[in-house]
Short mmCIF file of C-alpha atoms in Angstrom, two decimals:
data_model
loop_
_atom_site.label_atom_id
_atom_site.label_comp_id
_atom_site.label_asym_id
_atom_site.label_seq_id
_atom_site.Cartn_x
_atom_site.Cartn_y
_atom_site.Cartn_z
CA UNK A 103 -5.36 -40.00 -19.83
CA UNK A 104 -4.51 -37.48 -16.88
CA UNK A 105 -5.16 -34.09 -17.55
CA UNK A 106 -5.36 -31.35 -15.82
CA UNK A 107 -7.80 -28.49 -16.95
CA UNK A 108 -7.36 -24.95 -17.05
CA UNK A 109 -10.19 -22.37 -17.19
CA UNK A 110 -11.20 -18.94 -15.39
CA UNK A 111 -14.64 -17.81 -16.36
CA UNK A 112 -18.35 -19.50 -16.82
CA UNK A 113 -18.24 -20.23 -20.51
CA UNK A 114 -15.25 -22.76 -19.07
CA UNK A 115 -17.78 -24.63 -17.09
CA UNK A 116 -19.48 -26.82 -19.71
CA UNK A 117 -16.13 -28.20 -20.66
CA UNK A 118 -15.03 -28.98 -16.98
CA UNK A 119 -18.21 -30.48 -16.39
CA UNK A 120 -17.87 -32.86 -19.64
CA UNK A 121 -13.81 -33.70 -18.57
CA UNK A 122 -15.12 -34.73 -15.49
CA UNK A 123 -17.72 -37.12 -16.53
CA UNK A 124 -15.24 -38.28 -19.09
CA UNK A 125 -13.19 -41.35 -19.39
CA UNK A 126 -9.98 -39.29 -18.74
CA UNK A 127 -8.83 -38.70 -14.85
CA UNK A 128 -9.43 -35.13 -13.97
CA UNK A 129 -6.04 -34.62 -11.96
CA UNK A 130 -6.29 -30.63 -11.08
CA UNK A 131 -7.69 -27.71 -11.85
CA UNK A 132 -5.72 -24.14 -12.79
CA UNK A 133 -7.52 -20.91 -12.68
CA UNK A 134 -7.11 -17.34 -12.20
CA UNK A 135 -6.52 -16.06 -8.91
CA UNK A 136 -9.66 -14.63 -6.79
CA UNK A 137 -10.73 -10.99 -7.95
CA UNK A 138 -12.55 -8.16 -6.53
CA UNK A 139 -16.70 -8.85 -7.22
CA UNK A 140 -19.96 -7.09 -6.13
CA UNK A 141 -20.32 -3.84 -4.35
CA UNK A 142 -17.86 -4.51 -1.51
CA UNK A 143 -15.64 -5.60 -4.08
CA UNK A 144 -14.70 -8.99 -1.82
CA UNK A 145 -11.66 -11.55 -3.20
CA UNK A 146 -14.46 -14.08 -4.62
CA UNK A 147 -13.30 -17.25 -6.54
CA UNK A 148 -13.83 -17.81 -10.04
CA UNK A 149 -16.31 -20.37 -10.99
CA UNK A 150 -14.24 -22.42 -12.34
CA UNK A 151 -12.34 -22.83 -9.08
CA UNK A 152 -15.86 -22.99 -7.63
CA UNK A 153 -16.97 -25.65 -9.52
CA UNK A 154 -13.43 -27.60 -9.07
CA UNK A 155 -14.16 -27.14 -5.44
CA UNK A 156 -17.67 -29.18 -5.86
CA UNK A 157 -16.15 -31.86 -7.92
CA UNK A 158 -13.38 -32.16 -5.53
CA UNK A 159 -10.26 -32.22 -7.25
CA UNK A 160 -6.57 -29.57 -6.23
CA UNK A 161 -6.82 -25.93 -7.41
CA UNK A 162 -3.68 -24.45 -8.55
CA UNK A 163 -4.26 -20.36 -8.50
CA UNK A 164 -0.72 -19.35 -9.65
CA UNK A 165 -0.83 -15.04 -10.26
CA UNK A 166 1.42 -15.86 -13.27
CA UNK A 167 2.70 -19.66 -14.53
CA UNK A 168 5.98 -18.53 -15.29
CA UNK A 169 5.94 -18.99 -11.55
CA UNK A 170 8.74 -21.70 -10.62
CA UNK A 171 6.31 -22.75 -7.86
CA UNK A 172 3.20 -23.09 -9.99
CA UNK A 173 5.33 -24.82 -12.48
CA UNK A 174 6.42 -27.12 -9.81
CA UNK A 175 3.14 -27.89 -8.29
CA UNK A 176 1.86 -28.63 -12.21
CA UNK A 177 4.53 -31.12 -12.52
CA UNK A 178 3.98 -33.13 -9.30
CA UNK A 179 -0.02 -33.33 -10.81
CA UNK A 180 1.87 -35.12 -13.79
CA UNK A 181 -0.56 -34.58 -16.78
CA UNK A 182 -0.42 -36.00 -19.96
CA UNK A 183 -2.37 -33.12 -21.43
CA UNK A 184 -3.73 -30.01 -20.27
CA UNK A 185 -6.96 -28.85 -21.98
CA UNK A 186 -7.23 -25.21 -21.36
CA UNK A 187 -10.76 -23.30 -22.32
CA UNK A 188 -10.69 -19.25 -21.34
CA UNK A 189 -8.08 -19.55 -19.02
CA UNK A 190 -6.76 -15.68 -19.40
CA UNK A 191 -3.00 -15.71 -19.09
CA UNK A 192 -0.14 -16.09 -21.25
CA UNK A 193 1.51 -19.71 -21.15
CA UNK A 194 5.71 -19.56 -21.33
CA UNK A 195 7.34 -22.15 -22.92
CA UNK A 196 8.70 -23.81 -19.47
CA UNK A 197 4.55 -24.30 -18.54
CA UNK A 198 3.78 -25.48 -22.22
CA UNK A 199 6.54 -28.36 -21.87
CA UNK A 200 5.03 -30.05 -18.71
CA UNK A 201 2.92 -32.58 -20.09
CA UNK A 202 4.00 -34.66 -22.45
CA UNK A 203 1.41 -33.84 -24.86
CA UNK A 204 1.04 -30.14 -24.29
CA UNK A 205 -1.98 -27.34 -23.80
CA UNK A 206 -4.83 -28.16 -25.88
CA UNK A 207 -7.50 -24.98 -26.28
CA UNK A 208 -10.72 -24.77 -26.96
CA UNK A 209 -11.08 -21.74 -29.15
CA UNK A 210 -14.38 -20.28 -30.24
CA UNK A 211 -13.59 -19.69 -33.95
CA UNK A 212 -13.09 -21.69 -36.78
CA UNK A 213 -9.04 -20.91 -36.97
CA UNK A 214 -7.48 -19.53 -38.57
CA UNK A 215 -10.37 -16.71 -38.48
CA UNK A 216 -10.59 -14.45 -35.13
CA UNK A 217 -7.59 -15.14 -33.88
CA UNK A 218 -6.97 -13.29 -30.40
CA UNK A 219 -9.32 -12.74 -27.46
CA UNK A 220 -12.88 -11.44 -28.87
CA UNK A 221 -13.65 -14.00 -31.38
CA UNK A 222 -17.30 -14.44 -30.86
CA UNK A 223 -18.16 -10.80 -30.76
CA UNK A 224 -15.34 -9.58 -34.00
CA UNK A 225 -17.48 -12.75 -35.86
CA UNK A 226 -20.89 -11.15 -34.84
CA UNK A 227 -20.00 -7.55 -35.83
CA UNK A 228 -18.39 -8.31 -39.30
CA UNK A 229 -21.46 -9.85 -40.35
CA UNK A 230 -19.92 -13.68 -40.56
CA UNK A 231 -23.04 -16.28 -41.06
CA UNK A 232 -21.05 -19.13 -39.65
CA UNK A 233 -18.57 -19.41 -36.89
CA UNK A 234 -17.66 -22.21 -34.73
CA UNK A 235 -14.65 -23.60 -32.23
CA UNK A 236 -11.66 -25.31 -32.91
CA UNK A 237 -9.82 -27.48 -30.58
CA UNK A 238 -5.55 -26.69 -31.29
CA UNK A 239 -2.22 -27.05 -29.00
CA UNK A 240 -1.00 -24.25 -27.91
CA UNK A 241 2.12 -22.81 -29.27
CA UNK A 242 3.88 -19.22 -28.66
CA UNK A 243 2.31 -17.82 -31.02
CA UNK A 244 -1.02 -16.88 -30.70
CA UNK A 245 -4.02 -19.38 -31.58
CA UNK A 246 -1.70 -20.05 -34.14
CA UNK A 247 -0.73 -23.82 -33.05
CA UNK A 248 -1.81 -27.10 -34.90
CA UNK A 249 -5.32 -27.71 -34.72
CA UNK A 250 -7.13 -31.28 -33.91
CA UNK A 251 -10.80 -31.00 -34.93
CA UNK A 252 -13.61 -28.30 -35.64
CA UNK A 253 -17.49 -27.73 -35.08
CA UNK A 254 -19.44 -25.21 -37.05
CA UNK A 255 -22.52 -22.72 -35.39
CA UNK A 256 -24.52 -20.82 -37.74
CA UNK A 257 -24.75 -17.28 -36.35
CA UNK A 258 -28.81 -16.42 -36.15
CA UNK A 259 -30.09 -12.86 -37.07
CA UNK A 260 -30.51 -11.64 -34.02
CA UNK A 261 -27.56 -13.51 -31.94
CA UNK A 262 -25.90 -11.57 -29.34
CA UNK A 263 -22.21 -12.21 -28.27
CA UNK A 264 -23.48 -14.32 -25.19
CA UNK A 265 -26.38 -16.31 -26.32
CA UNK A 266 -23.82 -17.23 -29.35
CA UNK A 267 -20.75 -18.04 -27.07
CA UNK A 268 -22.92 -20.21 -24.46
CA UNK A 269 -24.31 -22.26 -27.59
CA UNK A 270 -20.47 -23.00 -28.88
CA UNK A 271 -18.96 -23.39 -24.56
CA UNK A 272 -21.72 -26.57 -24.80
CA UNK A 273 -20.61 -27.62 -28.14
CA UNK A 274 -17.44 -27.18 -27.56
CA UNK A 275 -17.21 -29.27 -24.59
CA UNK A 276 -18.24 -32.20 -26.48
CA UNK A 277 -15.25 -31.32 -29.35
CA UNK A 278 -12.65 -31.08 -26.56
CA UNK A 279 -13.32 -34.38 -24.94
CA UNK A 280 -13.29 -36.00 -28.28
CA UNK A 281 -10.20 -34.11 -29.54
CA UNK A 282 -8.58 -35.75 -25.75
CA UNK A 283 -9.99 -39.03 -26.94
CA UNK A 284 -8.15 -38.75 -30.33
CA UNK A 285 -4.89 -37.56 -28.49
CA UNK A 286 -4.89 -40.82 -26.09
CA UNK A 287 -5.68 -43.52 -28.48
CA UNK A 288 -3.79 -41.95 -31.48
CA UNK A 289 -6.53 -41.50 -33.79
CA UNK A 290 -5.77 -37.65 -33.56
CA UNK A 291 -2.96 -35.78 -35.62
CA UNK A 292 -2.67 -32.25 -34.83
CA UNK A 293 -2.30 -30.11 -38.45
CA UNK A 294 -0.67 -26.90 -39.13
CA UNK A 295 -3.27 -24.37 -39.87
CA UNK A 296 -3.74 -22.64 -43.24
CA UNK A 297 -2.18 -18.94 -43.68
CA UNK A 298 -4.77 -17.77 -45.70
CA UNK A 299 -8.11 -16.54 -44.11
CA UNK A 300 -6.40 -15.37 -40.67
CA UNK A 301 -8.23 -12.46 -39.11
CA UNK A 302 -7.22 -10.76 -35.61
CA UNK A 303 -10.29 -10.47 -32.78
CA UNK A 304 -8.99 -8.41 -30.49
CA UNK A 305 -10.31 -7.38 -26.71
CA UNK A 306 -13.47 -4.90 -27.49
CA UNK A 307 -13.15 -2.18 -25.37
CA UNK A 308 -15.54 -0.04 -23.78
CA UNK A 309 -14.61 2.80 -26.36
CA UNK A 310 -15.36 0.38 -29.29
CA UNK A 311 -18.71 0.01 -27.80
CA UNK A 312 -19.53 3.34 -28.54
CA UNK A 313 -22.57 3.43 -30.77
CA UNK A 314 -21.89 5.75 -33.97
CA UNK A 315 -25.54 6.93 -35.42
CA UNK A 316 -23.98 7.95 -38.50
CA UNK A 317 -23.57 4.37 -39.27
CA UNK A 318 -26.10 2.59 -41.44
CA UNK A 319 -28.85 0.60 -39.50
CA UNK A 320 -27.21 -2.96 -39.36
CA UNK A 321 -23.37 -1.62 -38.60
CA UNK A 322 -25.66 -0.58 -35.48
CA UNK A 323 -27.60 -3.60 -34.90
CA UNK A 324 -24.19 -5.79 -35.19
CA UNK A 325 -21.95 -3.45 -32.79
CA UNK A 326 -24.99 -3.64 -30.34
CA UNK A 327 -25.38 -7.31 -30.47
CA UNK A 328 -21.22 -8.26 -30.94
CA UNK A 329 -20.86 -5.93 -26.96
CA UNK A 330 -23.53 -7.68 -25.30
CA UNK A 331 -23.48 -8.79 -22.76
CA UNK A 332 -19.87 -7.28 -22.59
CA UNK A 333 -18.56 -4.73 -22.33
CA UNK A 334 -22.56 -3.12 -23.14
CA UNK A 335 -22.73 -1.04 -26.03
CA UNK A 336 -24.05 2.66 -24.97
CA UNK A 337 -24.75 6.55 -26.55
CA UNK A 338 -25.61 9.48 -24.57
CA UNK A 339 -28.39 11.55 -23.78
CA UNK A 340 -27.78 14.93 -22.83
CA UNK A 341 -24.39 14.46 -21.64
CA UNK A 342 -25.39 11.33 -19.59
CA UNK A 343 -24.29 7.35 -20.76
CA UNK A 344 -27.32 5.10 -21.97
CA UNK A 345 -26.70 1.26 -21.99
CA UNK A 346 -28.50 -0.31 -25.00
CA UNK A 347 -29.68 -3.59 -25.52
CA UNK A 348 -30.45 -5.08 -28.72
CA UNK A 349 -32.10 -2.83 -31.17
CA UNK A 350 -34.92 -3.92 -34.24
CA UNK A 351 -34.57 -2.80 -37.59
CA UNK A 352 -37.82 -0.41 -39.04
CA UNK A 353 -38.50 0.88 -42.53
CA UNK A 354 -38.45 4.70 -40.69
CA UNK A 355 -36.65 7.20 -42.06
CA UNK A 356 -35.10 9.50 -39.34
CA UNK A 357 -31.99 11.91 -39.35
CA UNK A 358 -29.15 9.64 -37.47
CA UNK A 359 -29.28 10.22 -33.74
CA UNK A 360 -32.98 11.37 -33.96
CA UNK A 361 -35.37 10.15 -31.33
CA UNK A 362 -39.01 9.35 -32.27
CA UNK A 363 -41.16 8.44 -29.32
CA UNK A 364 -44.31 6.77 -30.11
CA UNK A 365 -47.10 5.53 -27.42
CA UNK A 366 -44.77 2.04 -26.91
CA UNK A 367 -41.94 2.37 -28.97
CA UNK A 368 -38.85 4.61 -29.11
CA UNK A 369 -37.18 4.60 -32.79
CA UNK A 370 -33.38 6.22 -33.48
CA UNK A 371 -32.47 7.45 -36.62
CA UNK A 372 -28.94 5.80 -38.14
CA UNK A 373 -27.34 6.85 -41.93
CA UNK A 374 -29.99 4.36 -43.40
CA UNK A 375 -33.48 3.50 -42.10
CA UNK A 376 -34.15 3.70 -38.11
CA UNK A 377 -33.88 0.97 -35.61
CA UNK A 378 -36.33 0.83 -32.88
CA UNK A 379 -34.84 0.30 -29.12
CA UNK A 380 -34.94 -2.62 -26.96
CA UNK A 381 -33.94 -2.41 -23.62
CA UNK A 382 -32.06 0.54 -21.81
CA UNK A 383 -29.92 1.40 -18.70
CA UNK A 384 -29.34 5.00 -17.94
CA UNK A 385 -26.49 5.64 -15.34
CA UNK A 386 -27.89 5.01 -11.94
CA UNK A 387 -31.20 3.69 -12.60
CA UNK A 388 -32.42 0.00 -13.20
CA UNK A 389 -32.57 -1.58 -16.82
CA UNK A 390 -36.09 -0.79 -18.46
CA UNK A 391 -37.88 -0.85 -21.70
CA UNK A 392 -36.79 2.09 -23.68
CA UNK A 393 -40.47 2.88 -23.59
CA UNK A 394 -40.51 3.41 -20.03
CA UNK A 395 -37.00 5.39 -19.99
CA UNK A 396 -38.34 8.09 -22.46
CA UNK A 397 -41.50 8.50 -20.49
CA UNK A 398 -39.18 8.96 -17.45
CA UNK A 399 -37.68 11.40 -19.18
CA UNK A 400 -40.05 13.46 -20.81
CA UNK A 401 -38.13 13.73 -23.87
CA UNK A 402 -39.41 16.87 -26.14
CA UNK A 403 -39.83 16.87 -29.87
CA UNK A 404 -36.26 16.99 -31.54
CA UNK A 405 -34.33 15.12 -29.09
CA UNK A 406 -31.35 13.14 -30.40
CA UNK A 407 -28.56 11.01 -28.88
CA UNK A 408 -25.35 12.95 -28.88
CA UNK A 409 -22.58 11.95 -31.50
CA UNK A 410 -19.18 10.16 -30.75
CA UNK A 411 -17.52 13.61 -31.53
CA UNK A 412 -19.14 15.60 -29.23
CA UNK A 413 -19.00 12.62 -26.65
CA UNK A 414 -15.02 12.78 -26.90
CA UNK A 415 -14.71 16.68 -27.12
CA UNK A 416 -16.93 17.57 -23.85
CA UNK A 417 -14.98 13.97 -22.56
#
């Protein structure tokens, strides 16, 4: 079959790379357009384009495919299908008719749970023990098309959003090349999905990232681990933004916000028991054991990360 695949970011590479080395002729690649990176903020390709580049094959890098010429360039490709994994725009109707048998996505929840664009991280932070992808065809709704197949991923204790999401891009790459498999030889019927069990994951933003010590100790450990890598859950220390890495849970007792800080360990007090802190990044300074950042710091007896609501008044 001739497909052509659509992707922007590196959790889309595992899937090019197993198209590729499929049975199925890799016609074209579409992608984002190049964005600002790095400190001199230079246009730099996305890797997927990068990686189309290395194997070769057209790059289509429309700003929007409603574009007629985008459109036009797709059809000259001539696809049969059009497996799509992170590609980060909305598909009109005029882009979704093009090949004959549509967009298929890769998406990493078990639809129809986590519907939207944060699925990994929404199934991290509500406390789900499985999760898993789901290969479906794209319709105008969203995620909300007929599905094709499904792989499960239990979600371990102390998962973050991106060692979670890398295990289910490289599972996932092996369900979308079968799912194409099923599509070309007709093994493959694409079902409606069930209305019950549909949850929304939508972008988290920096805001949400916001760590709220008032919380009880594993609301804090899952927030933590659902925004990292992205978009890096932080607190504040006097007025100044701390990045935190994951955080371990402790039978402590401290009052929420509290900072302990013991010869090699720094513990924070939360609405239950405390957690003890992993790795930190104050503003300006390189990531370090939180250790190390208190020691920089000097921090007296009674020091406490400042609450959301003083964050957002002095903000």
């Amino acid at each position: 079959m001739r497909v052509v695949f659509a992707g922007t970011p590196e959790v889309a590479l595992p899937s090019l790379r197993a198209i590729a080395g499929s049975r199925h002729e890799l016609a074209g690649v579409v992608t984002r357009p190049d964005a600002p990176a790095g400190r001199g903020r230079k246009l730099t390709p996305s890797p997927v384009a990068d990686l189309a580049g290395e194997l070769g094959v057209p790059v289509l890098k429309p700003q929007h495919p409603r574009d007629p010429e985008f459109q036009e360039a797709l059809r000259e490709l001539a696809p049969d299908c059009c497996p799509v994994v992170a590609y980060g725009a909305l598909l009109p109707q005029s882009a979704l008719d093009i090949p004959r048998h549509g967009w298929v996505n890769l998406h990493f929840s078990c639809l129809p749970a986590w519907r939207g664009a944060a699925p990994v991280q929404h199934a991290i932070w509500a406390g789900d023990e499985v999760t898993g992808a789901t290969t479906f065809r794209i319709v105008k709704e969203l995620d909300a098309g007929p599905t094709y197949g499904v792989m499960t991923e239990t979600i371990r204790a102390r998962d973050t959003a991106g060692e979670l999401l890398a295990r289910l891009a490289e599972g996932g790459a092996g369900l979308l090349v079968a799912t194409l498999d099923g599509i070309e030889d007709g093994s493959l019927d694409a079902r409606p999905q069930q209305r019950e069990g549909t949850s929304l994951a939508p972008k988290i933003t920096v805001d949400d990232a916001h760590v709220d010590w008032a919380e009880p100790a594993v609301a804090v450990d899952r927030r933590i681990r659902a925004c990292t890598p992205a978009p890096g859950a932080w607190t504040t220390y006097d007025g100044t933004r701390v990045k935190l890495g994951p955080v371990a849970h402790t039978d402590e007792q401290l009052a929420p916000g509290a900072l302990r800080v013991d010869k090699a360990e720094v513990l924070v007090g939360t609405a239950t028991s405390a957690v003890r802190l992993g790795e930190v990044k104050a503003f300006g300074a390189r990531q370090m054991a939180a250790a190390d950042w208190a020691r920089g710091l000097r921090l007296p007896a009674g020091a406490h990360f400042d609450s959301p609501d003083r964050v957002s008044r002095v903000e």
